[in-house]
Amino acid sequence: AEAVSQCEGCPIRSSTKTHLAQTSVDSCVCQEGSYRAGQENGEVLCFTCPVGARCNDQSCALATNLTCRDSEAAIVGQWSRDHATDEYVLSSCPAGYSKVTTLEGSTTFSHDAQRCVRCDTRFEYILNPDTDSCQACPEGLLCDGTAAYTVRVVHSTWVADG
């Protein structure tokens, strides 16, 4: 900008980082720990990274093609963009994981709380990762954290309720 009075501030969760004296909001980039989700009224929209998309270095895998820069590993679960908001939404989790989309003690969806939580492979099972939560393994069974189990009581059978 020619003068400080001509400077425009970057939108929430964005900055020009080390590029000083920028004259356009187009120079704004999302801060670490957030990801870009389109534009609104010509301004960059940056959303907080959900817990399940944060990498070990606290960067956001949703900002880097669903892969962590620090390990080249993909994040757990299937993530897709919501067509109305352009936000990422966790659509499913793999076997052995429970899909969590609410804060503890709440039943209301929370964008920031989305994650796949691994069931304990020694003591829990889960039948449907996208709707069920991890459950304690029933007596007489040996569970592996997924829907698979081994019967420990000879000549017995186990059937899931419902």
PDB file of C-alpha atoms in Angstrom:
ATOM      1  CA  ALA A   1       0.000   0.000   0.000  1.00  0.00           C
ATOM      2  CA  GLU A   2       1.103   3.576  -0.623  1.00  0.00           C
ATOM      3  CA  ALA A   3       0.014   4.606   2.863  1.00  0.00           C
ATOM      4  CA  VAL A   4      -0.975   2.761   6.007  1.00  0.00           C
ATOM      5  CA  SER A   5      -4.519   4.091   5.555  1.00  0.00           C
ATOM      6  CA  GLN A   6      -4.768   2.097   2.288  1.00  0.00           C
ATOM      7  CA  CYS A   7      -3.937  -1.224   3.937  1.00  0.00           C
ATOM      8  CA  GLU A   8      -6.711  -3.794   4.158  1.00  0.00           C
ATOM      9  CA  GLY A   9      -6.697  -6.371   6.906  1.00  0.00           C
ATOM     10  CA  CYS A  10      -6.753 -10.046   6.049  1.00  0.00           C
ATOM     11  CA  PRO A  11      -9.886 -12.037   6.944  1.00  0.00           C
ATOM     12  CA  ILE A  12     -10.062 -14.180  10.102  1.00  0.00           C
ATOM     13  CA  ARG A  13      -7.457 -17.004  10.303  1.00  0.00           C
ATOM     14  CA  SER A  14      -5.394 -15.566   7.434  1.00  0.00           C
ATOM     15  CA  SER A  15      -2.393 -13.293   6.971  1.00  0.00           C
ATOM     16  CA  THR A  16       0.201 -12.351   4.358  1.00  0.00           C
ATOM     17  CA  LYS A  17       2.775 -14.280   6.447  1.00  0.00           C
ATOM     18  CA  THR A  18       6.239 -12.878   5.675  1.00  0.00           C
ATOM     19  CA  HIS A  19       5.146 -10.935   2.596  1.00  0.00           C
ATOM     20  CA  LEU A  20       5.055  -7.376   3.920  1.00  0.00           C
ATOM     21  CA  ALA A  21       3.469  -4.303   2.321  1.00  0.00           C
ATOM     22  CA  GLN A  22       0.910  -6.241   0.304  1.00  0.00           C
ATOM     23  CA  THR A  23      -1.832  -4.138  -1.263  1.00  0.00           C
ATOM     24  CA  SER A  24      -4.450  -6.775  -1.981  1.00  0.00           C
ATOM     25  CA  VAL A  25      -6.532  -9.143   0.108  1.00  0.00           C
ATOM     26  CA  ASP A  26      -5.638 -11.694  -2.606  1.00  0.00           C
ATOM     27  CA  SER A  27      -2.209 -11.891  -0.911  1.00  0.00           C
ATOM     28  CA  CYS A  28      -3.774 -13.358   2.238  1.00  0.00           C
ATOM     29  CA  VAL A  29      -3.187 -17.055   2.945  1.00  0.00           C
ATOM     30  CA  CYS A  30      -4.685 -19.284   5.624  1.00  0.00           C
ATOM     31  CA  GLN A  31      -2.743 -19.531   8.867  1.00  0.00           C
ATOM     32  CA  GLU A  32      -1.175 -22.761  10.084  1.00  0.00           C
ATOM     33  CA  GLY A  33      -3.831 -25.018  11.603  1.00  0.00           C
ATOM     34  CA  SER A  34      -6.531 -23.915   9.173  1.00  0.00           C
ATOM     35  CA  TYR A  35      -7.472 -24.586   5.550  1.00  0.00           C
ATOM     36  CA  ARG A  36      -8.860 -22.574   2.648  1.00  0.00           C
ATOM     37  CA  ALA A  37     -12.488 -23.083   1.719  1.00  0.00           C
ATOM     38  CA  GLY A  38     -13.198 -20.799  -1.215  1.00  0.00           C
ATOM     39  CA  GLN A  39     -14.051 -17.116  -1.083  1.00  0.00           C
ATOM     40  CA  GLU A  40     -16.957 -15.009   0.081  1.00  0.00           C
ATOM     41  CA  ASN A  41     -17.420 -11.428  -1.159  1.00  0.00           C
ATOM     42  CA  GLY A  42     -13.912 -11.572  -2.624  1.00  0.00           C
ATOM     43  CA  GLU A  43     -12.301 -12.591   0.682  1.00  0.00           C
ATOM     44  CA  VAL A  44     -10.435 -15.801   1.412  1.00  0.00           C
ATOM     45  CA  LEU A  45     -12.379 -18.117   3.758  1.00  0.00           C
ATOM     46  CA  CYS A  46     -10.228 -20.059   6.191  1.00  0.00           C
ATOM     47  CA  PHE A  47     -11.688 -22.682   8.520  1.00  0.00           C
ATOM     48  CA  THR A  48     -10.166 -24.163  11.656  1.00  0.00           C
ATOM     49  CA  CYS A  49      -8.738 -27.626  11.053  1.00  0.00           C
ATOM     50  CA  PRO A  50     -10.832 -30.414  12.640  1.00  0.00           C
ATOM     51  CA  VAL A  51      -9.038 -32.531  15.258  1.00  0.00           C
ATOM     52  CA  GLY A  52      -9.005 -35.583  12.961  1.00  0.00           C
ATOM     53  CA  ALA A  53      -7.213 -33.726  10.165  1.00  0.00           C
ATOM     54  CA  ARG A  54      -4.387 -32.275  12.267  1.00  0.00           C
ATOM     55  CA  CYS A  55      -0.926 -33.649  11.630  1.00  0.00           C
ATOM     56  CA  ASN A  56       1.784 -34.322  14.227  1.00  0.00           C
ATOM     57  CA  ASP A  57       3.338 -30.907  13.478  1.00  0.00           C
ATOM     58  CA  GLN A  58      -0.140 -29.306  13.987  1.00  0.00           C
ATOM     59  CA  SER A  59      -0.443 -28.427  10.290  1.00  0.00           C
ATOM     60  CA  CYS A  60      -3.759 -29.200   8.604  1.00  0.00           C
ATOM     61  CA  ALA A  61      -3.869 -32.098   6.128  1.00  0.00           C
ATOM     62  CA  LEU A  62      -6.994 -30.567   4.563  1.00  0.00           C
ATOM     63  CA  ALA A  63      -4.742 -27.760   3.298  1.00  0.00           C
ATOM     64  CA  THR A  64      -2.326 -30.213   1.649  1.00  0.00           C
ATOM     65  CA  ASN A  65      -4.440 -32.726  -0.302  1.00  0.00           C
ATOM     66  CA  LEU A  66      -5.379 -34.797   2.786  1.00  0.00           C
ATOM     67  CA  THR A  67      -1.744 -35.705   3.480  1.00  0.00           C
ATOM     68  CA  CYS A  68       0.506 -34.633   6.338  1.00  0.00           C
ATOM     69  CA  ARG A  69       3.671 -32.804   5.258  1.00  0.00           C
ATOM     70  CA  ASP A  70       5.605 -34.071   8.264  1.00  0.00           C
ATOM     71  CA  SER A  71       5.105 -37.765   7.526  1.00  0.00           C
ATOM     72  CA  GLU A  72       3.592 -38.031   4.031  1.00  0.00           C
ATOM     73  CA  ALA A  73       0.849 -40.092   5.711  1.00  0.00           C
ATOM     74  CA  ALA A  74      -2.802 -39.695   4.806  1.00  0.00           C
ATOM     75  CA  ILE A  75      -5.250 -38.764   7.551  1.00  0.00           C
ATOM     76  CA  VAL A  76      -7.715 -41.391   8.779  1.00  0.00           C
ATOM     77  CA  GLY A  77     -11.174 -41.447   7.217  1.00  0.00           C
ATOM     78  CA  GLN A  78     -12.895 -40.261   4.069  1.00  0.00           C
ATOM     79  CA  TRP A  79     -13.210 -36.464   3.884  1.00  0.00           C
ATOM     80  CA  SER A  80     -15.273 -34.559   1.328  1.00  0.00           C
ATOM     81  CA  ARG A  81     -16.271 -30.953   0.703  1.00  0.00           C
ATOM     82  CA  ASP A  82     -19.766 -29.778   1.605  1.00  0.00           C
ATOM     83  CA  HIS A  83     -21.100 -28.210  -1.609  1.00  0.00           C
ATOM     84  CA  ALA A  84     -22.987 -25.448   0.229  1.00  0.00           C
ATOM     85  CA  THR A  85     -20.225 -24.256   2.600  1.00  0.00           C
ATOM     86  CA  ASP A  86     -17.035 -25.655   0.971  1.00  0.00           C
ATOM     87  CA  GLU A  87     -16.034 -26.957   4.418  1.00  0.00           C
ATOM     88  CA  TYR A  88     -14.553 -30.428   4.728  1.00  0.00           C
ATOM     89  CA  VAL A  89     -16.809 -33.027   6.343  1.00  0.00           C
ATOM     90  CA  LEU A  90     -15.754 -36.445   7.637  1.00  0.00           C
ATOM     91  CA  SER A  91     -17.986 -38.809   5.678  1.00  0.00           C
ATOM     92  CA  SER A  92     -16.783 -42.203   6.942  1.00  0.00           C
ATOM     93  CA  CYS A  93     -14.210 -44.033   9.044  1.00  0.00           C
ATOM     94  CA  PRO A  94     -12.509 -47.387   8.344  1.00  0.00           C
ATOM     95  CA  ALA A  95     -13.171 -50.625  10.227  1.00  0.00           C
ATOM     96  CA  GLY A  96     -11.922 -50.451  13.805  1.00  0.00           C
ATOM     97  CA  TYR A  97     -12.638 -46.715  14.165  1.00  0.00           C
ATOM     98  CA  SER A  98     -15.609 -44.782  15.535  1.00  0.00           C
ATOM     99  CA  LYS A  99     -16.732 -41.631  13.689  1.00  0.00           C
ATOM    100  CA  VAL A 100     -16.954 -38.698  16.114  1.00  0.00           C
ATOM    101  CA  THR A 101     -18.567 -35.434  14.972  1.00  0.00           C
ATOM    102  CA  THR A 102     -19.669 -33.867  18.276  1.00  0.00           C
ATOM    103  CA  LEU A 103     -17.980 -32.418  21.328  1.00  0.00           C
ATOM    104  CA  GLU A 104     -18.057 -34.622  24.427  1.00  0.00           C
ATOM    105  CA  GLY A 105     -21.426 -34.372  26.172  1.00  0.00           C
ATOM    106  CA  SER A 106     -23.143 -32.838  23.128  1.00  0.00           C
ATOM    107  CA  THR A 107     -25.281 -34.231  20.319  1.00  0.00           C
ATOM    108  CA  THR A 108     -24.797 -31.194  18.058  1.00  0.00           C
ATOM    109  CA  PHE A 109     -22.463 -31.460  15.043  1.00  0.00           C
ATOM    110  CA  SER A 110     -19.122 -29.687  15.543  1.00  0.00           C
ATOM    111  CA  HIS A 111     -16.930 -29.076  12.499  1.00  0.00           C
ATOM    112  CA  ASP A 112     -13.824 -28.806  14.698  1.00  0.00           C
ATOM    113  CA  ALA A 113     -14.498 -32.075  16.610  1.00  0.00           C
ATOM    114  CA  GLN A 114     -14.593 -34.368  13.534  1.00  0.00           C
ATOM    115  CA  ARG A 115     -12.276 -37.385  13.817  1.00  0.00           C
ATOM    116  CA  CYS A 116     -11.996 -41.162  13.590  1.00  0.00           C
ATOM    117  CA  VAL A 117     -11.225 -42.688  17.003  1.00  0.00           C
ATOM    118  CA  ARG A 118      -9.511 -46.081  17.024  1.00  0.00           C
ATOM    119  CA  CYS A 119     -11.226 -48.770  19.107  1.00  0.00           C
ATOM    120  CA  ASP A 120      -9.017 -50.598  21.613  1.00  0.00           C
ATOM    121  CA  THR A 121      -7.919 -53.742  19.790  1.00  0.00           C
ATOM    122  CA  ARG A 122      -7.754 -55.715  23.048  1.00  0.00           C
ATOM    123  CA  PHE A 123     -11.070 -54.890  24.687  1.00  0.00           C
ATOM    124  CA  GLU A 124     -13.498 -53.364  22.183  1.00  0.00           C
ATOM    125  CA  TYR A 125     -15.422 -54.005  18.975  1.00  0.00           C
ATOM    126  CA  ILE A 126     -17.476 -51.887  16.571  1.00  0.00           C
ATOM    127  CA  LEU A 127     -20.037 -53.098  14.049  1.00  0.00           C
ATOM    128  CA  ASN A 128     -20.606 -49.955  11.946  1.00  0.00           C
ATOM    129  CA  PRO A 129     -17.853 -47.311  12.194  1.00  0.00           C
ATOM    130  CA  ASP A 130     -20.030 -44.525  10.774  1.00  0.00           C
ATOM    131  CA  THR A 131     -22.945 -44.860  13.193  1.00  0.00           C
ATOM    132  CA  ASP A 132     -21.805 -46.910  16.193  1.00  0.00           C
ATOM    133  CA  SER A 133     -19.287 -46.196  18.915  1.00  0.00           C
ATOM    134  CA  CYS A 134     -16.675 -48.596  20.244  1.00  0.00           C
ATOM    135  CA  GLN A 135     -18.220 -51.109  22.671  1.00  0.00           C
ATOM    136  CA  ALA A 136     -16.731 -53.316  25.378  1.00  0.00           C
ATOM    137  CA  CYS A 137     -16.097 -56.857  24.187  1.00  0.00           C
ATOM    138  CA  PRO A 138     -18.729 -59.257  25.659  1.00  0.00           C
ATOM    139  CA  GLU A 139     -17.562 -61.992  28.015  1.00  0.00           C
ATOM    140  CA  GLY A 140     -16.705 -65.176  26.180  1.00  0.00           C
ATOM    141  CA  LEU A 141     -15.385 -63.359  23.094  1.00  0.00           C
ATOM    142  CA  LEU A 142     -11.979 -62.164  22.034  1.00  0.00           C
ATOM    143  CA  CYS A 143     -12.349 -58.879  20.077  1.00  0.00           C
ATOM    144  CA  ASP A 144      -9.863 -57.130  17.804  1.00  0.00           C
ATOM    145  CA  GLY A 145     -11.329 -53.592  17.668  1.00  0.00           C
ATOM    146  CA  THR A 146     -13.407 -54.272  14.520  1.00  0.00           C
ATOM    147  CA  ALA A 147     -16.575 -56.334  13.943  1.00  0.00           C
ATOM    148  CA  ALA A 148     -14.461 -59.516  13.926  1.00  0.00           C
ATOM    149  CA  TYR A 149     -14.312 -61.699  17.025  1.00  0.00           C
ATOM    150  CA  THR A 150     -13.201 -65.116  18.236  1.00  0.00           C
ATOM    151  CA  VAL A 151     -15.427 -67.241  20.478  1.00  0.00           C
ATOM    152  CA  ARG A 152     -13.487 -68.277  23.589  1.00  0.00           C
ATOM    153  CA  VAL A 153     -16.171 -70.572  25.018  1.00  0.00           C
ATOM    154  CA  VAL A 154     -16.236 -73.924  23.209  1.00  0.00           C
ATOM    155  CA  HIS A 155     -19.528 -74.798  21.424  1.00  0.00           C
ATOM    156  CA  SER A 156     -21.093 -71.360  21.978  1.00  0.00           C
ATOM    157  CA  THR A 157     -22.349 -68.834  19.460  1.00  0.00           C
ATOM    158  CA  TRP A 158     -22.743 -65.093  19.568  1.00  0.00           C
ATOM    159  CA  VAL A 159     -25.240 -63.010  17.621  1.00  0.00           C
ATOM    160  CA  ALA A 160     -25.326 -59.221  17.447  1.00  0.00           C
ATOM    161  CA  ASP A 161     -28.527 -57.524  18.678  1.00  0.00           C
ATOM    162  CA  GLY A 162     -30.596 -55.743  16.069  1.00  0.00           C
TER     163      GLY A 162
END
